[in-house]
Every structure is written in C-alpha cells, then in structure tokens.
Amino acid sequence: MPFGNTHNEMKLKFTSEQEYPDLSKHNNHMAKVLTPAMYEGLRSKQTPSGFTLDDVIQTGIDNPGHPFIMTVGCVAGDEETYEVFKELLDPVIEDRHGGYKPSDKHKTDLNPDNLKGGDDLDPNYVLSSRVRTGRSVRGFCLPPHCSRGERRAVEKLSIEALASLSGDLNGKYYALKNMTDAEQQQLIDDHFLFDKPVSPLLLASGMGRDWPDARGIWHNDNKTFLVWVNEEDHLRVISMQKGGNMKEVFNRFCTGLTKIETLFKERGHAFMWNEHLGYVLTCPSNLGTGLRAGVHVKLPNMSKHAKFEDVLKRLRLQKRGTGGVDTAAVGGVFDISNADRLGFSEVELVQMMVDGIKLLIEMEKKLEKGQSIDDLIPAQK
Amino acid sequence: MANSFTRMMSGRNTAVMLASMGAGTLASGYLLSDNAAAAEKRRLYPPSADFPDLRKHNNCMASALTPTIYGQLRDKTTPNNWTLDQCIQTGVDNPGHPFIKTVGMVAGDEESYEVFGEIFDPVIKDRHNGYDPRTMKHPTDLDASKITSGMFDERFVLSSRVRTGRSIRGLSLPPACSRSERREVERVVVTALSGLKGDLAGRYYSLGEMSDREQQQLIDEHFLFDKPVSPLLTAAGMARDWPDARGIWHNNEKNFLIWINEEDHTRVISMEKGGNMKRVFERFCRGLKQVENLILERGWEFMWNERLGYILTCPSNLGTGLRAGVHIRLPLLSRDHRFKKMLDNLRLQKRGTGGVDTAATGDTVDISNLDRLGKSEVELVQLVIDGVNYLIECEKRLEKGQDIKIPPPIPQFRK
C-alpha cells in the first residue's frame, strides 16, 4: 500500500514464528525458496517507498499454485524491491531463469539490424507475428504498490510521450474510463482491449486497485504498434502484424521502443534498467528483456508428433494456445514463442525464435509428405 | 518466563483500555515520516492527486466522501497504522450497482471508526436510516426471556435462524489483521468454545486441516463457508492467507454454529428446523453470554461501545450485527402486490433461500429484519416475530378469501 510502511511496525510486535506463512501446500518459486530464517531476516526491512516482505510474497501465499505449473509467487512494488529483498529474489530469479546468477550481467540489444533473416517465415504456416515487452518508469512505484497519484502521473507522462510519435507511429490514446461504446467495440474487435485482471495471481498482489483509473491503450493508426498503460506493468509495448515478416515487426518494435525511451528521457524519466537484471518489471519472470516474440503457426502434424515437446525444449521455445498464456491450441494452430527472458539479449531471443520456427515448419512439411524428421532434431540450445 | 504471549497480553490490555475510553480519547497518529522518501512523496502527491474518481460510483462511501474530508484524513493512521485509503479501497474498486447501494468501506480495527469518524459517521447515518453516531446511543439487550409469541405456525415456517458477529478487542479486523493476529483470534475463540457444555458442547474444524469426509459432511449440513469470491470482500483484503486460521465450530446438536475469521472475527449462528424462534434466540443469547464469559476469564473481551454497539468489519453490521429470520412459505401473500409494502412497513427484508445474493425460488422466502443499529437484539427479534406472525395471518386470510391490510409503518428509533 502506498505512502510509507503503514502496517509492518504493528506486525513486528509479533515474533517471526507467529507471522510465518503456512506454505506446506504450496508449489511456487517463492514457497520453494523462503525459509523461516529468511523471513525473520527480511521482515523488518522495507524499501524507501515502504514495500515490505509480506507485500512481496502475498500473491504467492494466496495462490498456492498448481501441481504441474510453477508460478513465481512474488512481485516487486518498486525498483528497490529487487535490492532490499535480494536474499529471497536472487534464488527465485536463479530458479526461474535457468540458473541466472546474482553476479551475471544481462545484455540489452535493441538493434534490429543484428537480426539475420526473419522476413521470410512461410505465410502458408505462419498466420501472424508479434513481439511484446514491458517497461517501468523510474521514480514511480509499480502496479502492486503505486498510489492513485503515481499511477495517474505515469499515465500523463505516457500520453505526452506517445503523442509525440509520428509517421508510421502516429497514433491515439484511449483511456479505459472514458472510451465510448463504439471505441470499446472497435478495440475488442482488433484484439487490442485489455480488461481488469481476473486472475487471482494478479489481484492478490494489488494490481487491480482503483480500476479503471489511469489505465488505457494507445495504438498507431496502422494498428501495428500498441502500448498498454498501467495494466500489469507501467507499460506493455506490442508490435504485431499478420503474416510471417518477423523482421519488420521487430524493426518497428525496436524503433518504437527506442523513440519512446528518448521521449521519456526528455521529460526527465528513464526506464528502470540495470546491468544485472536488465529491464525491471513487476513480475520477476519478466526481467531482462521482458520480451516474448512469437508467431501463430499451423503445425497440425508436428504438434501430434511424439517429439514435439522435446523439440520445443531444445529450441528454447514455448507453446501456448492462440488465446494466450492460459489457453489451449485449437485446430493445430499454436502460439510459439521464446521461453527465456533474462540472460539473452532481445536480438538473441528473436533470432532463436525465428530459427526455431523455420525448423519447425521444415519438420511440418516433411511430416506432411510422410517423411521422418529424426535427422532434423536439433541439439539443446 | 516472559514469552511472546505475555508480551502481547500487556499490549492488548493497553489497547483494551484505550478502546474502552471511548471517542475522542484514543491516540490516533499521523503517518510517521520515518524516512525522507515518504515526506517527499506526500509533497509531490498532495491529497488532491490521490482523490479517487467516484463519478460512476453508487455506494455510501462515494456519496459521503468529499475532497475536503479526504484531505483531512488521508495522512492519518490508527494506532495500528491503518489508513483511510485501506478503509475505502473496496468502495473505490466496486462502484456498486445502480439499484443496490453497498456500503463501500470497511474498518481495519476498532479505532478506524474513531480516527476516520468524519467519513464513517455519515456513512453509518446513510446506511442505518438516520442513526447519528455523534448524538445517539445504541441499546444492547440479550435477555431472551422478554420475547413473546415466539413460536410460529409450522404449516408456514420451515426454519428459524439468528446470526450475529463478534470481534475480539485488541486484535485487528479481517481486512487488516496480520497472520499472527488472525491465529490469535482462532486460538482465543476455540479455547473459549471448548469450555461450552451440555447442549452447547461441540467441536472445531479447521478449514485447512479438515478431512475430505468432514468437509463433505459440513457441506451437506450447509455449515461450510468457503473462500470469499465476492469482489466486495476480496478487494478489502479479507481473503488473504486463506485458509490459514479459518474454521467452523458447531455443537453436537448442530444448532449452534460459529464461523471463525471469515468476514468477521466470529459469526455466531443459532438455528433449527421449525418455528420455535424463541428457543433459537434463547440458545443464541445463552451461547453468546457463555462465550463472552469464557473469553473474559482469560482477559479478553468483545469490541463494543455505547454509540456503535458491537463493532464489526462492515459498518452495515454495527449495533446488533443481528439478522433474525425464517424460511417461510407464503404462496398467496408473496404474489400479492401489497407484499412489498407490508415488508417495508414491518421493517422486514426478503431474500432467496440461498442467502443475500439469491432470488426466491418457489414459494419459500427468507424473511428477516432490515435494521441492525439503533434497536436492541430483543427489539429486533420481537419485531421479526410480530411481523412474521402478521404475514402468516394475512396468508391465512387470503386462503379464506378474506381481505388483508397493510400495517402502519414501524417507527425507526426509540424516542
């Protein structure tokens, strides 16, 4: 909750043992890492804006998780959370991001010229291409913790910065609370509109507070570049288009992001970033690049193949249904994207995805002809 | 050996003393600017920057909150460091329904009602039909012997029930409580309940530890409560740490039931099939008094004061926190166009038999008192008894083809 630590002082009157959460039925990264000793050592701390350990872990306590899916179970309330509570967050990050160590450095590369190929994904298979990431504005608390005043300030800054974009990036902002029914329907039809989170993972962390105050959507006139303001993160930036020209999508992504970053800097606000964690976002799962680059691709044969999951794992790719993270695939069409976020640069992740999709399509074509794909199985990346 | 419980006991005793001293003498603090960042934040974001957008809202909090009140209260805290923003979050997040006016705010602790009185008082007045906490006193009366005509015609009344809530003084309420405090509520209440004897002797079932069989049994008996899903409750923070320290106690006869740490510290329910409301209320009062004595023996007490009666999480449950009701079959009367006005004048409310958010099915309706604050428990139960008896008389008259009259409205507050 905003404006200083309003409650932790009271809790400190009780012993750590009395306060320690019951995590016996839990299966998330936070529950795996937290110990009574760690809790005792961290419970009296707070970030300068008053975010406390209990604030970090509440969502993980309230959402024990699923036996098969490992959720993160903790969030940041501000940039300093990752520093003040590093004893908890470093092992969570290491576990979630494939062994990323506290001493590791993350490389940022948003130069689209470094991407090789990617403009030629076979449109008979690839229906659409998309790249998304998130950005946090330094100096403001993150969605779990921000006050209404801060959230509005982030919105105001975003509107000003985005209004300065021009050419291919010329666009318009739609505040969630002011949009007309016609605008709302259009945004739904374009698959642009986001709604109040319903996932208990998000609500338990406080991200849904004051909805829809200071939330909105900006998109360019061409409907290929989209920014969400104050949803799960301060900003979510999305570049997308139909077809398989991922290079063009990534080009626009990098150009747009770089322009937006400059516009924010001109107004005295950098994005949250550091050498170790890259771009800092609300959920530890999105640190580093915060990047998910993916395609909607038809793989009816490949997806039925016994080695499909294994191939994806080797390519460091992840499959989802075309409705997003919690959906199943329909009609053999999958959403395939990079599995990693941290420890690889943006270019590296998009390259891996592009190369991986090319290989999967090759395999699909072979299976169509009744041929074997055994000689195409890749090594683990 | 001075253990943590002893330390907490002395802290609680102070809180109890302070709380009993009444309005105006409680120590309420301002947010401690224990660091420069907090002070800088307050400078950058004056209350006007944080004032919620309530233009599409229809709840008691939104009707009463002004920028001026917000400005005066935003930086205050209760002694437990609970704030106004935390009290009103549920009302900001839940604009309400055009037809139903929800309350839109909760208390985090007993002191919330004092420290944020400037907003709670008008909200209470709005919700409780003009009861003014600044000038009026609430009567408490749990003497069931005063009840008359408390046996209903069982051709019509299927079941009778009385419920209320109680909070343990010195511990924060469900929106605000820490895990320790919640566990302490559980410990205090379960220990007290284990002292009940005779027809009140019973057993506790912890939500987190019950077996599948116990769970099914409690569901079949309609005793089991589950994690709140209503956004009105979850936005207030009441579902945190579920199911830690939540549970259900009931007596062996299954007609006296206590919920622990759901929407309030405790919800106390007396119920049975049939129309013997007097017996239901008698057991209710007896059980409540015995539980109160058992906690007093250990140095605890219920939150209560003269102006607000029993203190509960939601302002709508202040005073008696009491809902006394019946499931009743009124096939003719419930279809009569005069039914609604009769209920209004009798200060009664109808609900579906599934509870507050359900519609009536078939001919059976749940009829209970509308009011909670400003009338005593005895008065409210008598009002329900007299009202339901009147409705039954009307139903009988309609059965015989006779005419019925809408009764005059019952006055709202004792003069």
Short mmCIF file of N, CA, C and O in Angstrom, two decimals, chain A residues 76-83 106 108 133-138 140 142-143 232-235 271-284 286-290 342:
data_model
loop_
_atom_site.label_atom_id
_atom_site.label_comp_id
_atom_site.label_asym_id
_atom_site.label_seq_id
_atom_site.Cartn_x
_atom_site.Cartn_y
_atom_site.Cartn_z
N ALA A 76 7.39 -7.29 -7.37
CA ALA A 76 8.10 -6.10 -6.88
C ALA A 76 7.13 -4.93 -6.79
O ALA A 76 6.22 -4.81 -7.60
N GLY A 77 7.31 -4.08 -5.79
CA GLY A 77 6.47 -2.90 -5.63
C GLY A 77 7.16 -1.65 -6.13
O GLY A 77 6.53 -0.61 -6.33
N ASP A 78 8.47 -1.76 -6.35
CA ASP A 78 9.26 -0.64 -6.84
C ASP A 78 10.61 -1.21 -7.27
O ASP A 78 10.88 -2.41 -7.11
N GLU A 79 11.44 -0.35 -7.84
CA GLU A 79 12.74 -0.81 -8.35
C GLU A 79 13.60 -1.38 -7.23
O GLU A 79 14.29 -2.39 -7.41
N GLU A 80 13.54 -0.77 -6.05
CA GLU A 80 14.42 -1.15 -4.95
C GLU A 80 14.07 -2.51 -4.34
O GLU A 80 14.87 -3.09 -3.60
N THR A 81 12.87 -3.01 -4.63
CA THR A 81 12.46 -4.32 -4.08
C THR A 81 13.51 -5.38 -4.41
O THR A 81 13.85 -6.22 -3.56
N TYR A 82 14.03 -5.33 -5.65
CA TYR A 82 14.97 -6.37 -6.08
C TYR A 82 16.29 -6.30 -5.34
O TYR A 82 17.03 -7.29 -5.29
N GLU A 83 16.56 -5.14 -4.74
CA GLU A 83 17.79 -4.96 -3.97
C GLU A 83 17.55 -5.30 -2.50
O GLU A 83 18.25 -6.11 -1.92
N HIS A 106 23.39 -8.92 -17.73
CA HIS A 106 22.42 -9.13 -18.80
C HIS A 106 22.70 -8.16 -19.94
O HIS A 106 22.89 -6.97 -19.73
N THR A 108 21.62 -6.03 -23.22
CA THR A 108 20.49 -5.45 -23.93
C THR A 108 20.92 -5.15 -25.36
O THR A 108 21.96 -4.56 -25.58
N THR A 133 7.00 -6.48 -24.98
CA THR A 133 7.81 -6.37 -23.78
C THR A 133 7.12 -5.42 -22.82
O THR A 133 6.00 -4.98 -23.07
N GLY A 134 7.78 -5.14 -21.71
CA GLY A 134 7.25 -4.18 -20.76
C GLY A 134 8.33 -3.18 -20.39
O GLY A 134 9.53 -3.44 -20.59
N ARG A 135 7.88 -2.04 -19.92
CA ARG A 135 8.84 -1.05 -19.42
C ARG A 135 8.27 -0.40 -18.17
O ARG A 135 7.05 -0.18 -18.07
N SER A 136 9.17 -0.11 -17.21
CA SER A 136 8.77 0.58 -15.99
C SER A 136 9.42 1.95 -15.97
O SER A 136 10.58 2.09 -16.38
N VAL A 137 8.68 2.93 -15.50
CA VAL A 137 9.20 4.29 -15.48
C VAL A 137 9.86 4.56 -14.13
O VAL A 137 9.22 4.46 -13.08
N ARG A 138 11.14 4.85 -14.16
CA ARG A 138 11.91 5.08 -12.93
C ARG A 138 11.32 6.25 -12.15
O ARG A 138 10.94 7.26 -12.71
N PHE A 140 8.64 5.90 -10.07
CA PHE A 140 7.26 5.62 -9.67
C PHE A 140 7.17 4.18 -9.17
O PHE A 140 7.84 3.29 -9.69
N LEU A 142 5.56 0.48 -8.68
CA LEU A 142 4.99 -0.44 -9.66
C LEU A 142 3.53 -0.77 -9.33
O LEU A 142 3.07 -0.49 -8.22
N PRO A 143 2.79 -1.35 -10.28
CA PRO A 143 1.35 -1.58 -10.10
C PRO A 143 0.89 -2.20 -8.78
O PRO A 143 -0.17 -1.83 -8.30
N GLU A 232 -0.52 -4.73 -16.10
CA GLU A 232 0.35 -5.46 -15.16
C GLU A 232 1.67 -4.75 -14.90
O GLU A 232 2.34 -5.03 -13.91
N ASP A 233 2.06 -3.93 -15.84
CA ASP A 233 3.28 -3.13 -15.70
C ASP A 233 2.94 -1.69 -16.06
O ASP A 233 1.87 -1.42 -16.60
N HIS A 234 3.87 -0.77 -15.81
CA HIS A 234 3.61 0.61 -16.22
C HIS A 234 3.24 0.66 -17.70
O HIS A 234 2.23 1.24 -18.08
N LEU A 235 4.12 0.05 -18.53
CA LEU A 235 3.88 0.00 -19.97
C LEU A 235 4.09 -1.42 -20.48
O LEU A 235 5.02 -2.10 -20.08
N PHE A 271 13.79 4.67 -18.10
CA PHE A 271 13.17 3.39 -17.78
C PHE A 271 14.01 2.71 -16.71
O PHE A 271 15.22 2.89 -16.63
N MET A 272 13.36 1.89 -15.88
CA MET A 272 14.10 1.13 -14.87
C MET A 272 14.94 0.08 -15.58
O MET A 272 14.40 -0.78 -16.29
N TRP A 273 16.23 0.15 -15.37
CA TRP A 273 17.15 -0.80 -16.01
C TRP A 273 18.42 -0.87 -15.19
O TRP A 273 18.87 0.14 -14.65
N ASN A 274 19.03 -2.04 -15.08
CA ASN A 274 20.38 -2.12 -14.54
C ASN A 274 21.13 -3.27 -15.21
O ASN A 274 20.54 -4.11 -15.88
N GLU A 275 22.42 -3.27 -15.02
CA GLU A 275 23.33 -4.21 -15.70
C GLU A 275 23.04 -5.67 -15.38
O GLU A 275 23.29 -6.56 -16.19
N HIS A 276 22.58 -5.89 -14.19
CA HIS A 276 22.39 -7.27 -13.73
C HIS A 276 21.03 -7.80 -14.15
O HIS A 276 20.92 -8.91 -14.66
N LEU A 277 19.97 -7.01 -13.95
CA LEU A 277 18.61 -7.50 -14.21
C LEU A 277 18.01 -7.00 -15.51
O LEU A 277 16.88 -7.36 -15.83
N GLY A 278 18.75 -6.17 -16.24
CA GLY A 278 18.17 -5.63 -17.47
C GLY A 278 16.97 -4.75 -17.12
O GLY A 278 17.01 -4.00 -16.14
N TYR A 279 15.89 -4.84 -17.92
CA TYR A 279 14.72 -4.02 -17.65
C TYR A 279 13.97 -4.59 -16.45
O TYR A 279 13.71 -5.78 -16.37
N VAL A 280 13.63 -3.70 -15.52
CA VAL A 280 12.99 -4.12 -14.27
C VAL A 280 11.47 -4.04 -14.42
O VAL A 280 10.93 -2.98 -14.76
N LEU A 281 10.82 -5.16 -14.18
CA LEU A 281 9.36 -5.20 -14.30
C LEU A 281 8.75 -5.77 -13.02
O LEU A 281 9.45 -6.25 -12.13
N THR A 282 7.40 -5.71 -12.96
CA THR A 282 6.70 -6.11 -11.74
C THR A 282 6.95 -7.57 -11.36
O THR A 282 7.22 -7.89 -10.21
N CYS A 283 6.82 -8.46 -12.34
CA CYS A 283 7.00 -9.87 -12.03
C CYS A 283 8.42 -10.31 -12.36
O CYS A 283 8.91 -10.04 -13.46
N PRO A 284 9.07 -11.00 -11.45
CA PRO A 284 10.44 -11.47 -11.72
C PRO A 284 10.54 -12.31 -12.99
O PRO A 284 11.62 -12.40 -13.58
N ASN A 286 9.53 -11.58 -15.83
CA ASN A 286 9.68 -10.70 -16.99
C ASN A 286 10.94 -9.85 -16.97
O ASN A 286 11.08 -8.93 -17.78
N LEU A 287 11.86 -10.15 -16.08
CA LEU A 287 13.09 -9.37 -16.01
C LEU A 287 13.96 -9.60 -17.24
O LEU A 287 13.77 -10.57 -17.98
N GLY A 288 14.91 -8.72 -17.42
CA GLY A 288 15.87 -8.88 -18.50
C GLY A 288 15.38 -8.16 -19.74
O GLY A 288 15.50 -6.94 -19.84
N THR A 289 14.82 -8.92 -20.64
CA THR A 289 14.26 -8.32 -21.85
C THR A 289 12.77 -8.07 -21.70
O THR A 289 12.23 -7.22 -22.37
N GLY A 290 12.13 -8.85 -20.81
CA GLY A 290 10.67 -8.80 -20.73
C GLY A 290 10.05 -9.18 -22.05
O GLY A 290 8.87 -8.96 -22.30
N LEU A 342 15.57 -13.56 -19.55
CA LEU A 342 16.75 -12.96 -18.91
C LEU A 342 17.97 -13.78 -19.25
O LEU A 342 17.93 -15.01 -19.28
#
